[in-house]
Tab-separated table of C-alpha atoms in Angstrom:
chain	number	residue	atom	x	y	z
A	51	MET	CA	49.374	-58.066	-27.052
A	52	SER	CA	47.460	-58.339	-30.297
A	53	LYS	CA	45.844	-55.210	-31.549
A	54	PRO	CA	42.021	-55.147	-31.441
A	55	LYS	CA	40.337	-55.463	-34.792
A	56	LYS	CA	39.226	-52.212	-36.239
A	57	LYS	CA	35.456	-51.909	-36.419
A	58	THR	CA	34.120	-51.202	-39.854
A	59	GLY	CA	30.858	-49.788	-38.530
A	60	MET	CA	28.842	-52.092	-40.804
A	61	SER	CA	27.629	-55.626	-40.112
A	62	SER	CA	28.033	-58.454	-42.614
A	63	LEU	CA	24.262	-58.413	-43.206
A	64	GLU	CA	24.355	-54.719	-44.111
A	65	ARG	CA	27.328	-55.262	-46.448
A	66	THR	CA	25.506	-58.146	-48.146
A	67	THR	CA	22.336	-56.106	-48.463
A	68	ARG	CA	24.171	-53.169	-50.044
A	69	ARG	CA	25.900	-55.475	-52.478
A	70	TRP	CA	22.924	-57.517	-53.663
A	71	TRP	CA	19.947	-55.121	-53.303
A	72	PRO	CA	19.605	-54.606	-57.084
A	73	LEU	CA	19.077	-58.343	-57.507
A	74	PHE	CA	16.005	-58.266	-55.268
A	75	LEU	CA	14.675	-54.806	-56.134
A	76	GLY	CA	15.142	-55.178	-59.893
A	77	PRO	CA	12.335	-57.679	-60.656
A	78	VAL	CA	9.848	-55.757	-58.507
A	79	THR	CA	10.771	-52.461	-60.165
A	80	ALA	CA	10.537	-54.022	-63.638
A	81	ALA	CA	7.100	-55.494	-62.850
A	82	PHE	CA	5.896	-52.124	-61.511
A	83	ILE	CA	7.106	-50.292	-64.630
A	84	ILE	CA	5.671	-52.871	-67.051
A	85	GLY	CA	2.406	-53.380	-65.188
A	86	PHE	CA	1.640	-49.833	-64.045
A	87	VAL	CA	3.945	-47.013	-65.145
A	88	TRP	CA	4.042	-47.802	-68.868
A	89	PRO	CA	0.273	-48.519	-69.203
A	90	PHE	CA	-0.416	-45.320	-67.229
A	91	ILE	CA	1.759	-43.205	-69.559
A	92	GLN	CA	0.279	-44.899	-72.616
A	93	GLY	CA	-3.227	-44.297	-71.266
A	94	ILE	CA	-2.545	-40.570	-70.917
A	95	TYR	CA	-1.233	-40.457	-74.488
A	96	LEU	CA	-4.262	-42.358	-75.822
A	97	SER	CA	-6.576	-39.852	-74.139
A	98	PHE	CA	-5.372	-37.358	-76.774
A	99	CYS	CA	-5.925	-39.807	-79.653
A	100	LYS	CA	-8.641	-41.348	-81.744
A	101	PHE	CA	-8.145	-45.099	-81.854
A	102	LYS	CA	-9.658	-48.530	-82.150
A	103	THR	CA	-6.503	-50.335	-81.071
A	104	THR	CA	-3.289	-48.936	-79.592
A	105	SER	CA	-1.480	-49.515	-82.895
A	106	ASP	CA	-3.729	-47.222	-84.985
A	107	ALA	CA	-3.906	-44.238	-82.597
A	108	GLN	CA	-4.185	-40.819	-84.287
A	109	PHE	CA	-3.391	-37.716	-82.223
A	110	ILE	CA	-6.344	-35.286	-82.131
A	111	GLY	CA	-5.427	-33.003	-79.222
A	112	LEU	CA	-8.020	-32.064	-76.606
A	113	GLY	CA	-11.021	-33.280	-78.587
A	114	ASN	CA	-11.613	-36.286	-76.328
A	115	TYR	CA	-11.630	-34.093	-73.227
A	116	VAL	CA	-14.099	-31.698	-74.852
A	117	ASN	CA	-16.365	-34.644	-75.665
A	118	ALA	CA	-16.031	-35.975	-72.109
A	119	PHE	CA	-17.063	-32.724	-70.423
A	120	GLN	CA	-19.882	-32.165	-72.929
A	121	ASP	CA	-21.283	-35.618	-72.155
A	122	ALA	CA	-24.329	-35.116	-69.933
A	123	SER	CA	-24.148	-38.711	-68.702
A	124	PHE	CA	-20.560	-38.157	-67.486
A	125	ARG	CA	-21.517	-35.010	-65.587
A	126	HIS	CA	-24.496	-36.766	-64.031
A	127	ALA	CA	-22.328	-39.769	-63.096
A	128	PHE	CA	-19.863	-37.441	-61.372
A	129	TRP	CA	-22.468	-35.802	-59.130
A	130	PHE	CA	-24.168	-39.117	-58.415
A	131	THR	CA	-20.820	-40.701	-57.506
A	132	ALA	CA	-19.778	-37.733	-55.351
A	133	LEU	CA	-23.033	-37.890	-53.370
A	134	PHE	CA	-22.702	-41.649	-53.024
A	135	ALA	CA	-19.074	-41.401	-51.846
A	136	ILE	CA	-19.859	-38.774	-49.191
A	137	VAL	CA	-22.922	-40.570	-47.800
A	138	SER	CA	-21.250	-43.987	-47.763
A	139	LEU	CA	-18.088	-42.532	-46.162
A	140	VAL	CA	-20.057	-41.082	-43.243
A	141	ILE	CA	-22.246	-44.144	-42.653
A	142	ILE	CA	-19.437	-46.708	-43.003
A	143	ASN	CA	-17.025	-44.930	-40.679
A	144	VAL	CA	-19.554	-44.006	-38.002
A	145	LEU	CA	-20.998	-47.529	-37.810
A	146	ALA	CA	-17.608	-49.251	-38.110
A	147	PHE	CA	-16.174	-47.146	-35.284
A	148	LEU	CA	-19.194	-47.717	-33.035
A	149	ILE	CA	-19.063	-51.482	-33.614
A	150	ALA	CA	-15.306	-51.555	-33.024
A	151	TYR	CA	-15.707	-49.522	-29.842
A	152	LEU	CA	-18.366	-51.877	-28.491
A	153	LEU	CA	-16.316	-54.969	-29.368
A	154	THR	CA	-13.319	-53.627	-27.431
A	155	GLN	CA	-15.312	-53.171	-24.230
A	156	GLY	CA	-14.865	-56.796	-23.180
A	157	ILE	CA	-18.302	-58.066	-24.206
A	158	ARG	CA	-18.786	-61.822	-24.451
A	159	GLY	CA	-18.438	-63.397	-27.878
A	160	SER	CA	-16.599	-60.402	-29.356
A	161	ASN	CA	-14.375	-62.619	-31.545
A	162	LEU	CA	-17.444	-64.270	-33.066
A	163	PHE	CA	-18.999	-60.882	-33.797
A	164	ARG	CA	-15.781	-59.686	-35.440
A	165	THR	CA	-15.868	-62.692	-37.773
A	166	VAL	CA	-19.542	-62.174	-38.598
A	167	PHE	CA	-19.103	-58.484	-39.412
A	168	PHE	CA	-15.957	-59.099	-41.474
A	169	ALA	CA	-17.363	-62.027	-43.496
A	170	PRO	CA	-19.254	-59.945	-46.145
A	171	ASN	CA	-15.950	-58.383	-47.212
A	172	LEU	CA	-14.829	-61.811	-48.466
A	173	ILE	CA	-17.635	-62.009	-51.033
A	174	GLY	CA	-17.049	-60.636	-54.536
A	175	GLY	CA	-18.813	-57.433	-55.545
A	176	ILE	CA	-20.586	-58.985	-58.538
A	177	VAL	CA	-21.964	-61.810	-56.386
A	178	LEU	CA	-23.118	-59.365	-53.728
A	179	GLY	CA	-24.764	-57.194	-56.355
A	180	TYR	CA	-26.860	-60.027	-57.754
A	181	ILE	CA	-27.750	-61.354	-54.295
A	182	TRP	CA	-28.918	-57.954	-53.050
A	183	SER	CA	-30.735	-57.337	-56.337
A	184	MET	CA	-32.882	-60.404	-55.673
A	185	ILE	CA	-33.400	-59.378	-52.034
A	186	PHE	CA	-34.463	-55.834	-52.898
A	187	ASP	CA	-36.725	-56.870	-55.765
A	188	GLY	CA	-38.310	-59.537	-53.590
A	189	ILE	CA	-39.204	-56.885	-51.017
A	190	LEU	CA	-40.130	-54.105	-53.465
A	191	SER	CA	-42.334	-56.386	-55.577
A	192	ARG	CA	-44.846	-56.283	-52.716
A	193	PHE	CA	-45.151	-52.537	-53.397
A	194	GLY	CA	-45.392	-52.910	-57.162
A	195	THR	CA	-41.971	-51.489	-57.966
A	196	SER	CA	-38.357	-52.516	-58.512
A	197	ILE	CA	-34.930	-51.159	-57.662
A	198	LEU	CA	-34.421	-50.708	-61.429
A	199	LEU	CA	-37.422	-48.388	-61.707
A	200	ASN	CA	-36.607	-45.784	-59.063
A	201	THR	CA	-33.421	-43.706	-58.822
A	202	ARG	CA	-33.792	-43.051	-55.105
A	203	LEU	CA	-34.272	-46.740	-54.364
A	204	GLY	CA	-31.278	-47.557	-56.543
A	205	PHE	CA	-29.109	-45.051	-54.677
A	206	TRP	CA	-30.012	-46.333	-51.232
A	207	GLY	CA	-29.761	-49.908	-52.441
A	208	LEU	CA	-26.144	-49.250	-53.423
A	209	ILE	CA	-25.509	-47.545	-50.067
A	210	ILE	CA	-26.883	-50.528	-48.122
A	211	LEU	CA	-24.907	-53.022	-50.204
A	212	VAL	CA	-21.582	-51.196	-49.912
A	213	CYS	CA	-21.993	-50.430	-46.219
A	214	TRP	CA	-22.878	-54.047	-45.479
A	215	GLN	CA	-19.773	-55.183	-47.348
A	216	GLN	CA	-17.207	-52.675	-46.087
A	217	ILE	CA	-18.144	-51.944	-42.468
A	218	GLY	CA	-16.469	-55.151	-41.255
A	219	TYR	CA	-13.181	-54.302	-42.954
A	220	MET	CA	-13.080	-50.801	-41.488
A	221	MET	CA	-14.095	-52.242	-38.117
A	222	ILE	CA	-10.896	-54.349	-38.024
A	223	ILE	CA	-8.768	-51.239	-38.623
A	224	TYR	CA	-10.611	-49.325	-35.908
A	225	ILE	CA	-10.197	-52.197	-33.444
A	226	ALA	CA	-6.438	-52.144	-34.037
A	227	GLY	CA	-6.416	-48.391	-33.411
A	228	LEU	CA	-8.520	-48.647	-30.252
A	229	GLN	CA	-6.279	-51.352	-28.824
A	230	ASN	CA	-3.282	-49.037	-29.238
A	231	VAL	CA	-4.753	-46.158	-27.210
A	232	PRO	CA	-2.348	-45.650	-24.254
A	233	GLY	CA	-3.820	-47.221	-21.138
A	234	ASP	CA	-2.253	-44.628	-18.848
A	235	MET	CA	-4.162	-41.861	-20.645
A	236	LEU	CA	-7.447	-43.698	-20.163
A	237	GLU	CA	-6.589	-44.317	-16.513
A	238	ALA	CA	-5.687	-40.666	-15.997
A	239	ALA	CA	-8.994	-39.566	-17.512
A	240	LYS	CA	-10.837	-41.948	-15.187
A	241	ILE	CA	-8.978	-40.635	-12.134
A	242	ASP	CA	-9.776	-37.053	-13.157
A	243	GLY	CA	-13.459	-37.936	-13.135
A	244	ALA	CA	-14.097	-37.830	-16.885
A	245	SER	CA	-17.254	-39.564	-18.031
A	246	LYS	CA	-17.163	-42.296	-20.686
A	247	LEU	CA	-18.435	-39.839	-23.269
A	248	GLN	CA	-15.784	-37.270	-22.358
A	249	THR	CA	-13.073	-39.944	-22.457
A	250	LEU	CA	-14.296	-41.086	-25.864
A	251	PHE	CA	-14.168	-37.635	-27.474
A	252	LYS	CA	-11.203	-36.155	-25.597
A	253	VAL	CA	-8.889	-39.174	-25.334
A	254	THR	CA	-9.947	-42.143	-27.466
A	255	ILE	CA	-10.905	-40.497	-30.765
A	256	PRO	CA	-7.849	-38.169	-30.926
A	257	ASN	CA	-5.585	-41.193	-30.409
A	258	VAL	CA	-7.435	-43.210	-33.068
A	259	MET	CA	-7.057	-40.504	-35.729
A	260	PRO	CA	-4.439	-42.520	-37.711
A	261	SER	CA	-7.014	-45.302	-38.103
A	262	ILE	CA	-9.697	-42.757	-38.970
A	263	THR	CA	-7.382	-41.309	-41.626
A	264	ILE	CA	-6.862	-44.718	-43.242
A	265	CYS	CA	-10.524	-45.713	-43.095
A	266	MET	CA	-11.771	-42.408	-44.500
A	267	PHE	CA	-9.252	-42.579	-47.337
A	268	LEU	CA	-10.289	-46.142	-48.211
A	269	SER	CA	-13.997	-45.304	-47.956
A	270	LEU	CA	-13.642	-42.247	-50.179
A	271	THR	CA	-11.611	-43.954	-52.900
A	272	ASN	CA	-13.753	-47.092	-52.787
A	273	GLY	CA	-16.870	-44.971	-53.161
A	274	PHE	CA	-15.555	-43.168	-56.224
A	275	LYS	CA	-14.164	-46.230	-57.993
A	276	LEU	CA	-17.145	-48.506	-57.292
A	277	PHE	CA	-17.915	-50.581	-60.382
A	278	ASP	CA	-18.876	-54.228	-59.989
A	279	GLN	CA	-21.596	-53.667	-57.376
A	280	ASN	CA	-23.054	-50.860	-59.499
A	281	LEU	CA	-23.030	-53.075	-62.595
A	282	ALA	CA	-24.644	-56.054	-60.876
A	283	LEU	CA	-27.239	-54.237	-58.759
A	284	THR	CA	-28.678	-51.572	-61.078
A	285	ALA	CA	-26.464	-51.433	-64.218
A	286	GLY	CA	-27.181	-47.688	-64.108
A	287	GLN	CA	-30.959	-48.088	-64.412
A	288	PRO	CA	-33.419	-46.408	-64.631
A	289	ILE	CA	-32.941	-44.206	-67.693
A	290	ALA	CA	-34.140	-40.591	-67.629
A	291	ILE	CA	-34.556	-38.254	-70.596
A	292	GLN	CA	-33.029	-34.820	-70.013
A	293	ALA	CA	-33.435	-31.595	-71.955
A	294	GLY	CA	-32.645	-31.997	-75.623
A	295	GLY	CA	-33.674	-35.631	-75.646
A	296	VAL	CA	-30.438	-36.812	-73.990
A	297	SER	CA	-30.845	-40.134	-72.172
A	298	VAL	CA	-28.988	-40.600	-68.881
A	299	LYS	CA	-28.679	-43.686	-66.716
A	300	THR	CA	-29.577	-42.162	-63.367
A	301	THR	CA	-27.743	-44.624	-61.075
A	302	GLU	CA	-24.677	-44.939	-63.299
A	303	MET	CA	-21.449	-44.151	-61.439
A	304	LEU	CA	-18.188	-42.860	-62.925
A	305	ALA	CA	-16.440	-46.207	-63.386
A	306	LEU	CA	-19.493	-47.742	-65.041
A	307	ASN	CA	-19.939	-44.663	-67.243
A	308	ILE	CA	-16.343	-45.004	-68.481
A	309	TYR	CA	-16.904	-48.712	-69.130
A	310	ASN	CA	-20.111	-48.093	-71.079
A	311	THR	CA	-18.472	-45.284	-73.075
A	312	PHE	CA	-15.488	-47.427	-74.056
A	313	TYR	CA	-17.689	-50.224	-75.378
A	314	ASN	CA	-19.989	-47.824	-77.220
A	315	SER	CA	-20.404	-48.455	-80.943
A	316	ASN	CA	-19.253	-44.901	-81.708
A	317	ALA	CA	-15.887	-44.905	-83.476
A	318	ALA	CA	-14.527	-42.122	-81.234
A	319	ALA	CA	-15.800	-43.686	-78.006
A	320	GLN	CA	-12.518	-45.289	-76.955
A	321	GLY	CA	-10.630	-42.006	-76.939
A	322	THR	CA	-13.408	-40.247	-75.033
A	323	ALA	CA	-13.501	-43.065	-72.490
A	324	GLN	CA	-9.741	-42.800	-72.058
A	325	ALA	CA	-10.040	-39.054	-71.435
A	326	LYS	CA	-12.755	-39.726	-68.874
A	327	ALA	CA	-10.459	-42.257	-67.187
A	328	VAL	CA	-7.662	-39.688	-66.890
A	329	VAL	CA	-10.056	-37.099	-65.437
A	330	PHE	CA	-11.361	-39.781	-63.085
A	331	PHE	CA	-7.841	-40.624	-61.883
A	332	VAL	CA	-6.902	-36.980	-61.291
A	333	LEU	CA	-10.172	-36.371	-59.436
A	334	VAL	CA	-9.843	-39.360	-57.098
A	335	ALA	CA	-6.139	-38.678	-56.468
A	336	ALA	CA	-6.796	-35.012	-55.641
A	337	LEU	CA	-9.712	-35.766	-53.313
A	338	GLY	CA	-7.776	-38.548	-51.617
A	339	LEU	CA	-4.748	-36.323	-50.998
A	340	MET	CA	-6.905	-33.489	-49.646
A	341	GLN	CA	-8.686	-35.862	-47.294
A	342	LEU	CA	-5.366	-37.313	-46.099
A	343	ALA	CA	-3.962	-33.838	-45.453
A	344	PHE	CA	-7.062	-32.796	-43.500
A	345	THR	CA	-7.324	-35.867	-41.265
A	346	ARG	CA	-3.570	-36.102	-40.648
A	347	SER	CA	-3.618	-32.534	-39.364
A	348	LYS	CA	-5.962	-33.750	-36.626
A	349	GLU	CA	-3.753	-36.644	-35.509
A	350	VAL	CA	-2.232	-36.581	-32.027
A	351	GLN	CA	1.576	-36.553	-31.962
A	352	GLN	CA	2.717	-39.049	-29.338
C-alpha cells in the first residue's frame, strides 16, 4: 500500500499569497506613504517654520502656534464650528434614523423614497451651496434681508443645507443596521407584550448601535471639516467688529478660516495657517476617538 501524502497544513492559495504578498501590498503602501504620510510629516514640520514655499522654510519654533491661538477669528471659528457640528449631528442622526425606521416598516414605495432621500448626497458641496444661497436669498428678500447679513440666518442656512445633503447617506447606513436586527428578538418582544415604543428603545436601538456609532462619527467629522458648503453659501459673512477693532467673519468655520489665513497677504500667514491645520487635525481626531469610544461602549455584544 502506498503511504498517504503528508498534509502540509497550508493550501496552495495560502502558499502563493505568502510568497507574493509584497508584490500586491507594495504599490499601495508606497502610494499611502507618498500621498499621505510624507505630506503629513512635512506639514507638521512646516507648522514650526516661516515659509513662502516648502524650499525656503525657516524654523521659528512655536511662533506660528502662538499666532494661531492669539487670532480672534480662529477662536471664533472654533466655537462656531463646534456648535454647528453638535447641532447638525443631533438633527442628522435623529431624522435619518426615523426615516430609516419608517422605510423598513414595509410601506409602499419605500425604494423610491430611499432614492429620493439619498439623491442630494450625489451633488457637490459647492453646487449645493450656490443653489441654496439663491433659494434663501429669494425667500429672505421678501423680508428685506439676506443670508449674508445675519449670522443666525447664516448658521441655520448651513444647518439646513448640510442636513438636506447628508440625511440620505446616514439613512442608508441605518437601514442596513435595522435590517440586521435579529428577528427572533423582535418576535420575543412581541410575544412578551412589549409595545412598539418599548421594542424600539429596548431591542431595536441597542442592536443598531454599530450603525449609530458610524453615523455619529461621520456626522461629527463632517461637521468639523465642512468647507465647500461654507464657502459657497456664506463665505463667512457677515463681518463683525470685536473689541480692539478686530474684524471677524461670523459664519466662518475652521476649514475656511485656515484657507483664508493661508492665502492672506501677510508674509507669515502660511506658517500660521499650517499651525492651525495641525491643531485642527488633532482636535478632530481627538473628538472622533472620544465619540467612538463612548458609542462603542453602548453596543450590544451578540
